[in-house]
Coordinates of C-alpha atoms and ligand atoms in Angstrom, one line a residue:
X1 CA 0.5 -0.5 -0.3
X2 CA 2.9 2.1 1.0
X3 CA 4.7 1.4 -2.5
X4 CA 1.2 2.4 -4.4
X5 CA 2.3 5.7 -2.8
X6 CA 5.4 5.6 -3.6
X7 CA 4.6 4.9 -7.4
X8 CA 2.8 7.3 -7.5
X9 CA 5.0 9.5 -7.1
X10 CA 7.5 8.5 -9.4
X11 CA 5.0 8.2 -12.0
X12 CA 4.5 12.4 -11.3
X13 CA 1.1 12.3 -8.9
X14 CA 0.8 14.9 -6.1
X15 CA 0.9 13.5 -2.6
X16 CA -1.0 15.3 0.4
X17 CA 0.3 16.0 3.2
X18 CA -1.1 12.4 4.9
X19 CA 0.8 11.0 2.1
X20 CA 4.2 12.1 2.5
X21 CA 3.9 11.2 6.2
X22 CA 2.7 8.0 5.5
X23 CA 6.4 7.6 3.5
X24 CA 8.4 9.3 5.7
X25 CA 6.9 7.2 8.8
X26 CA 7.6 3.6 6.9
X27 CA 10.6 4.5 5.5
X28 CA 12.2 1.2 6.8
X29 CA 10.4 -1.2 4.1
X30 CA 10.7 1.4 1.4
X31 CA 13.9 2.4 1.5
X32 CA 15.2 0.8 -1.7
X33 CA 13.0 0.9 -3.9
X34 CA 12.5 5.1 -3.5
X35 CA 16.0 4.7 -4.4
X36 CA 15.6 2.8 -7.2
X37 CA 13.4 4.9 -8.2
X38 CA 15.0 8.3 -7.6
X39 CA 18.0 7.2 -8.9
X40 CA 15.8 6.3 -12.8
X41 CA 14.1 9.6 -12.6
X42 CA 17.6 12.0 -12.1
X43 CA 19.0 9.6 -14.6
X44 CA 16.4 10.5 -17.2
X45 CA 17.0 13.6 -16.6
X46 CA 20.9 14.2 -16.3
X47 CA 22.0 11.1 -17.2
X48 CA 24.7 9.2 -14.5
X49 CA 26.1 12.5 -14.6
X50 CA 27.2 14.0 -11.0
X51 CA 28.1 18.1 -11.5
X52 CA 30.9 19.5 -9.0
X53 CA 30.9 22.5 -7.2
X54 CA 33.9 24.1 -5.9
X55 CA 33.6 25.8 -2.7
X56 CA 34.8 29.0 -0.8
X57 CA 34.5 29.4 2.2
X58 CA 35.6 32.3 2.9
X59 CA 35.2 33.8 6.1
X60 CA 33.7 32.7 9.4
X61 CA 32.8 35.4 10.3
X62 CA 29.7 35.8 11.4
X63 CA 27.2 38.1 12.8
X64 CA 24.4 35.9 13.6
X65 CA 24.3 33.2 16.9
X66 CA 22.2 30.1 14.9
X67 CA 21.7 27.7 18.2
X68 CA 23.0 25.0 15.8
X69 CA 25.9 26.2 14.0
X70 CA 30.3 26.1 15.0
X71 CA 30.8 29.4 13.1
X72 CA 28.1 31.2 15.9
X73 CA 29.0 35.1 16.8
X74 CA 28.9 34.1 20.1
X75 CA 31.7 31.4 20.1
X76 CA 35.1 33.4 21.3
X77 CA 37.0 30.0 21.0
X78 CA 36.9 30.1 18.0
X79 CA 40.1 31.9 15.4
X80 CA 37.7 33.5 13.1
X81 CA 39.4 34.5 9.2
X82 CA 38.6 36.2 6.4
X83 CA 40.0 35.8 2.4
X84 CA 40.7 38.9 1.0
X85 CA 39.5 39.2 -3.0
X86 CA 43.0 37.7 -4.4
X87 CA 42.7 34.3 -1.9
X88 CA 39.2 33.8 -3.0
X89 CA 39.9 34.5 -6.4
X90 CA 43.3 32.3 -6.2
X91 CA 41.1 29.6 -4.7
X92 CA 38.5 29.4 -7.8
X93 CA 41.6 29.5 -10.0
X94 CA 43.1 26.6 -8.4
X95 CA 39.1 24.8 -9.2
X96 CA 39.6 26.2 -12.6
X97 CA 42.4 23.9 -13.1
X98 CA 41.1 21.1 -12.0
X99 CA 38.4 21.6 -13.7
X100 CA 35.6 23.1 -11.6
X101 CA 33.1 25.8 -13.5
X102 CA 30.8 26.6 -10.6
X103 CA 32.4 28.1 -7.7
X104 CA 30.2 28.5 -4.7
X105 CA 31.1 31.3 -2.2
X106 CA 29.7 30.4 0.9
X107 CA 30.8 32.3 4.4
X108 CA 28.8 34.1 7.4
X109 CA 26.8 36.7 7.6
X110 CA 29.8 38.9 8.0
X111 CA 28.5 42.7 7.0
X112 CA 33.0 43.2 6.0
X113 CA 32.2 42.1 2.6
X114 CA 29.7 44.8 1.8
X115 CA 27.4 44.9 -1.0
X116 CA 29.6 46.3 -2.8
X117 CA 33.0 44.5 -1.9
X118 CA 31.1 40.9 -2.6
X119 CA 30.3 42.6 -6.4
X120 CA 33.6 43.2 -7.5
X121 CA 34.9 40.0 -6.2
X122 CA 31.9 38.4 -7.9
X123 CA 32.4 40.3 -11.4
X124 CA 36.3 39.2 -10.9
X125 CA 35.8 35.9 -10.9
X126 CA 33.5 36.4 -13.5
X127 CA 36.1 38.5 -15.8
X128 CA 38.3 35.7 -15.7
X129 CA 36.3 32.9 -16.1
X130 CA 33.2 33.6 -18.2
X131 CA 32.5 29.9 -19.0
X132 CA 31.9 29.8 -15.0
X133 CA 28.8 29.9 -12.6
X134 CA 29.3 31.7 -9.6
X135 CA 26.7 31.0 -7.2
X136 CA 27.1 33.3 -3.6
X137 CA 25.8 31.1 -0.3
X138 CA 26.3 34.4 2.2
X139 CA 22.6 34.4 3.8
X140 CA 20.1 36.9 4.1
X141 CA 20.8 40.7 2.4
X142 CA 18.6 43.1 0.9
X143 CA 16.9 43.3 -2.1
X144 CA 19.4 45.9 -3.4
X145 CA 22.0 44.1 -1.9
X146 CA 21.0 40.9 -4.2
X147 CA 20.0 43.0 -7.2
X148 CA 23.7 44.5 -7.2
X149 CA 25.4 41.2 -7.0
X150 CA 23.5 39.5 -9.6
X151 CA 24.1 42.2 -12.1
X152 CA 27.7 41.8 -10.7
X153 CA 27.1 38.2 -12.8
X154 CA 26.0 36.0 -9.7
X155 CA 23.9 33.2 -11.4
X156 CA 23.1 31.3 -8.3
X157 CA 22.1 31.3 -4.7
X158 CA 21.9 28.8 -1.2
X159 CA 20.1 29.9 1.1
X160 CA 18.7 27.2 3.3
X161 CA 15.1 27.6 4.8
X162 CA 16.1 25.4 7.9
X163 CA 12.9 24.8 8.2
X164 CA 9.0 25.6 7.4
X165 CA 7.6 25.3 10.5
X166 CA 7.4 28.7 11.8
X167 CA 7.5 27.8 15.8
X168 CA 10.7 25.8 15.5
X169 CA 12.6 28.1 12.3
X170 CA 12.3 30.6 16.2
X171 CA 13.3 27.6 18.5
X172 CA 17.0 27.1 16.9
X173 CA 17.6 30.9 16.3
X174 CA 17.9 33.9 18.4
X175 CA 15.1 36.5 18.0
X176 CA 16.9 39.0 16.1
X177 CA 16.1 36.4 12.8
X178 CA 13.0 35.6 12.1
X179 CA 11.3 32.9 9.1
X180 CA 9.7 35.9 7.5
X181 CA 12.6 37.8 6.7
X182 CA 14.3 34.4 5.9
X183 CA 11.3 33.5 2.8
X184 CA 11.5 37.6 1.9
X185 CA 14.8 36.8 1.0
X186 CA 14.3 33.3 -1.1
X187 CA 11.1 34.9 -3.2
X188 CA 13.5 38.5 -3.8
X189 CA 16.4 36.0 -4.6
X190 CA 13.7 33.7 -7.6
X191 CA 12.7 37.3 -8.6
X192 CA 16.2 38.7 -9.2
X193 CA 16.0 35.7 -11.8
X194 CA 18.7 33.9 -9.4
X195 CA 18.8 30.0 -9.5
X196 CA 17.7 29.3 -6.1
X197 CA 19.1 26.7 -3.3
X198 CA 16.8 26.3 0.1
X199 CA 17.0 23.1 2.5
X200 CA 17.0 22.8 5.8
X201 CA 18.7 20.3 7.9
X202 CA 17.5 16.6 8.9
X203 CA 17.2 16.0 12.9
X204 CA 18.1 19.2 13.6
X205 CA 16.2 19.5 17.9
X206 CA 12.6 19.5 17.8
X207 CA 11.7 18.4 14.8
X208 CA 9.4 16.0 14.3
X209 CA 8.1 14.0 11.3
X210 CA 4.9 16.3 10.1
X211 CA 7.5 19.0 10.0
X212 CA 9.5 17.0 7.3
X213 CA 6.1 16.1 5.0
X214 CA 5.4 20.4 5.4
X215 CA 9.2 20.4 4.0
X216 CA 8.5 18.3 1.1
X217 CA 5.1 20.1 -0.1
X218 CA 7.2 23.1 0.8
X219 CA 9.8 22.4 -1.8
X220 CA 7.2 20.9 -4.4
X221 CA 5.4 24.6 -4.2
X222 CA 8.5 26.9 -3.8
X223 CA 10.6 24.4 -7.0
X224 CA 13.8 25.6 -5.7
X225 CA 16.3 24.4 -8.9
X226 CA 18.8 23.4 -6.5
X227 CA 17.6 21.5 -2.6
X228 CA 19.9 20.9 0.3
X229 CA 19.9 19.0 2.5
X230 CA 22.4 17.2 5.8
X231 CA 21.7 15.8 8.7
X232 CA 21.9 18.2 12.3
X233 CA 25.4 17.7 13.6
X234 CA 26.1 18.5 17.4
X235 CA 28.9 21.4 17.5
X236 CA 30.3 21.4 21.1
X237 CA 30.6 25.6 21.7
X238 CA 26.8 25.9 20.9
X239 CA 23.5 25.3 22.8
X240 CA 22.8 22.1 21.4
X241 CA 26.5 20.4 22.2
X242 CA 24.0 17.5 24.0
X243 CA 21.7 17.3 21.3
X244 CA 22.0 13.8 19.0
X245 CA 22.7 13.9 15.0
X246 CA 20.4 13.7 12.7
X247 CA 20.6 9.9 10.8
X248 CA 22.5 9.1 7.6
X249 CA 19.1 6.6 6.9
X250 CA 16.6 9.5 7.2
X251 CA 18.4 12.1 4.9
X252 CA 18.8 9.6 2.2
X253 CA 15.3 8.2 2.2
X254 CA 14.2 12.3 2.4
X255 CA 17.0 13.2 -0.4
X256 CA 14.5 10.0 -2.3
X257 CA 11.7 11.9 -2.0
X258 CA 12.9 15.0 -2.9
X259 CA 14.0 13.5 -6.3
X260 CA 10.5 12.2 -6.6
X261 CA 8.9 15.4 -6.4
X262 CA 10.9 17.8 -8.4
X263 CA 12.5 15.4 -10.7
X264 CA 15.0 17.7 -12.3
X265 CA 16.3 19.6 -8.8
X266 CA 20.3 19.9 -8.7
X267 CA 20.7 18.0 -5.1
X268 CA 23.6 17.5 -3.4
X269 CA 24.9 14.7 -1.0
X270 CA 26.3 16.9 1.6
X271 CA 29.9 17.2 3.7
X272 CA 27.3 16.1 6.5
X273 CA 26.0 13.4 4.9
X274 CA 29.9 12.5 4.4
X275 CA 30.5 13.0 8.2
X276 CA 27.6 10.6 9.9
X277 CA 28.6 8.0 7.7
X278 CA 31.6 7.6 6.4
X279 CA 29.9 5.9 2.4
X280 CA 27.0 8.8 3.1
X281 CA 28.0 11.0 0.1
X282 CA 28.0 7.5 -2.5
X283 CA 25.1 6.4 -0.8
X284 CA 23.8 9.6 -1.4
X285 CA 24.7 9.5 -4.9
X286 CA 22.5 5.7 -4.7
X287 CA 19.2 7.9 -3.2
X288 CA 19.0 10.0 -6.2
X289 CA 21.5 12.6 -5.3
X290 CA 23.8 14.7 -8.1
X291 CA 25.6 17.0 -6.7
X292 CA 29.1 17.5 -5.1
X293 CA 30.2 19.9 -3.2
X294 CA 34.2 19.9 -2.7
X295 CA 36.5 22.0 -1.0
X296 CA 38.7 24.5 -2.5
X297 CA 39.7 26.6 0.6
X298 CA 43.0 26.7 1.6
X299 CA 43.4 24.3 3.6
X300 CA 45.2 26.9 6.7
X301 CA 41.8 28.3 7.2
X302 CA 39.6 24.7 6.4
X303 CA 39.6 23.8 10.2
X304 CA 38.3 27.1 10.7
X305 CA 35.0 26.8 9.3
X306 CA 33.9 24.1 11.5
X307 CA 29.3 24.4 11.6
X308 CA 29.8 21.4 13.1
X309 CA 31.8 18.8 15.0
X310 CA 34.5 16.2 12.9
X311 CA 33.3 18.1 9.6
X312 CA 35.4 16.1 7.2
X313 CA 37.2 16.9 4.3
X314 CA 39.3 19.7 6.5
X315 CA 42.5 18.6 5.8
X316 CA 42.9 17.9 1.9
X317 CA 44.3 19.9 -0.7
X318 CA 41.4 21.1 -3.0
X319 CA 43.8 17.8 -5.5
X320 CA 43.7 15.6 -3.4
X321 CA 39.2 15.8 -2.8
X322 CA 38.6 16.1 -6.5
X323 CA 40.9 12.8 -6.7
X324 CA 39.3 11.0 -3.1
X325 CA 36.1 11.7 -4.3
X326 CA 36.4 10.4 -8.3
X327 CA 37.2 7.2 -7.2
X328 CA 34.7 6.8 -4.5
X329 CA 31.9 8.3 -7.8
X330 CA 33.2 5.7 -10.2
X331 CA 31.9 3.4 -7.4
X332 CA 28.2 4.1 -7.8
X333 CA 28.1 3.5 -11.9
X334 CA 28.1 7.5 -12.2
X335 CA 30.1 9.8 -13.6
X336 CA 32.0 12.9 -12.7
X337 CA 31.3 15.8 -15.1
X338 CA 32.8 19.4 -15.1
X339 CA 30.3 21.3 -17.2
X340 CA 28.4 24.2 -15.2
X341 CA 25.6 21.5 -14.9
X342 CA 22.8 24.0 -15.0
X343 CA 19.2 23.1 -13.8
X344 CA 17.3 21.9 -17.0
X345 CA 15.3 24.6 -17.1
X346 CA 18.1 27.0 -17.3
X347 CA 19.7 25.5 -19.8
X348 CA 16.7 25.2 -22.3
X349 CA 16.3 29.2 -22.3
X350 CA 19.8 29.9 -21.9
X351 CA 21.1 28.2 -25.2
Ligands
5AD1 N1 25.0 20.5 11.7 C1 24.4 20.1 10.4 N2 24.0 21.2 9.3 C2 24.7 22.7 10.3 N3 24.7 23.8 9.1 C3 24.8 24.6 10.0 N4 25.5 24.4 11.5 C4 25.1 22.8 11.5 C5 25.0 22.0 12.3 N5 25.1 21.4 13.5 C6 23.8 23.8 7.6 C7 23.2 25.0 7.7 C8 23.4 26.0 7.0 C9 24.4 25.3 5.8 C10 25.6 25.9 5.4 O1 24.9 24.8 7.0 O2 21.8 24.4 7.6 O3 22.5 26.4 6.0
FES2 FE1 26.6 32.6 10.9 FE2 23.7 31.0 11.8 S1 24.9 31.5 13.0 S2 23.8 32.3 10.1

């Protein structure tokens, strides 16, 4: 009976909240089938091609105090760093040489990088590498700021909404942050023509199965080009230091349901998933994911971008990271490709 629901979803049908909830509650017996259907759907849209995005974690300063995050402002036990525009550019140049055609500039909400400074950095990268996509992941900014950055050449923006449940959002964040502003940002980004990625943590403190069903409904309605999900992992210097990590199994099942809900979505197998399970990223691909985001940050700063404890890949050089991933992915029967890997919808309009 649950398998029938899964089939309906895989065949393009819509599920309601109750039906998503039934799948989530009965995931034990549905894992394999969900993963197979998800991979099949992914392959009809993208082939067995896995896209790579080079991640540059350029600042660990952050003005916020999200209760889950290791780089929150109140963590005084962290050595903070900022990369200069030149250093960021250098990471992208190294990445370009390794074959990367998408760069993701990610950081805490660090207003040292004003909209103008950041726009200059984006412009520089796009000038030297016009064949590359630049993705920003720098949190909440004004609509005008997002507009300037888009004008400077930024193509995509990642901003996880973290939870679709307003009360849950309040419990995970300080009073200075608001659910409404988060959503405002996502809709602004979309209207400004970015390819947008939203997402949430799996197993964050207080999250329920009902919330997860609502996440799937939200994703179906918002239709982001990308969705980033990964297990919550406690960080020792945060209010959630004693909470338990989210489960790899549940994350994998949700990856499959997201793929079945938005067949051509770009869906990363995240570092957090690789942290809770040594084969997490490979299993993520097996569950229907099609993006990997290896680290291009200079090795000297990687240990400082600790959003959660035990994060993997913090010691490797960029080249080592990509080679490791190539070997891992070849075992899944998929292949890493280095083109821009735009969302299908975009490929049609751009070409
Ligand atoms: N565990 C897992 N993911 C986390 N993030 C932040 N802190 C943690 C944590 N402790 C995620 C958030 C954020 C993204 C950059 O990293 O979802 O949006
Ligand atoms: Fe930096 Fe949450 S602590 S955005």
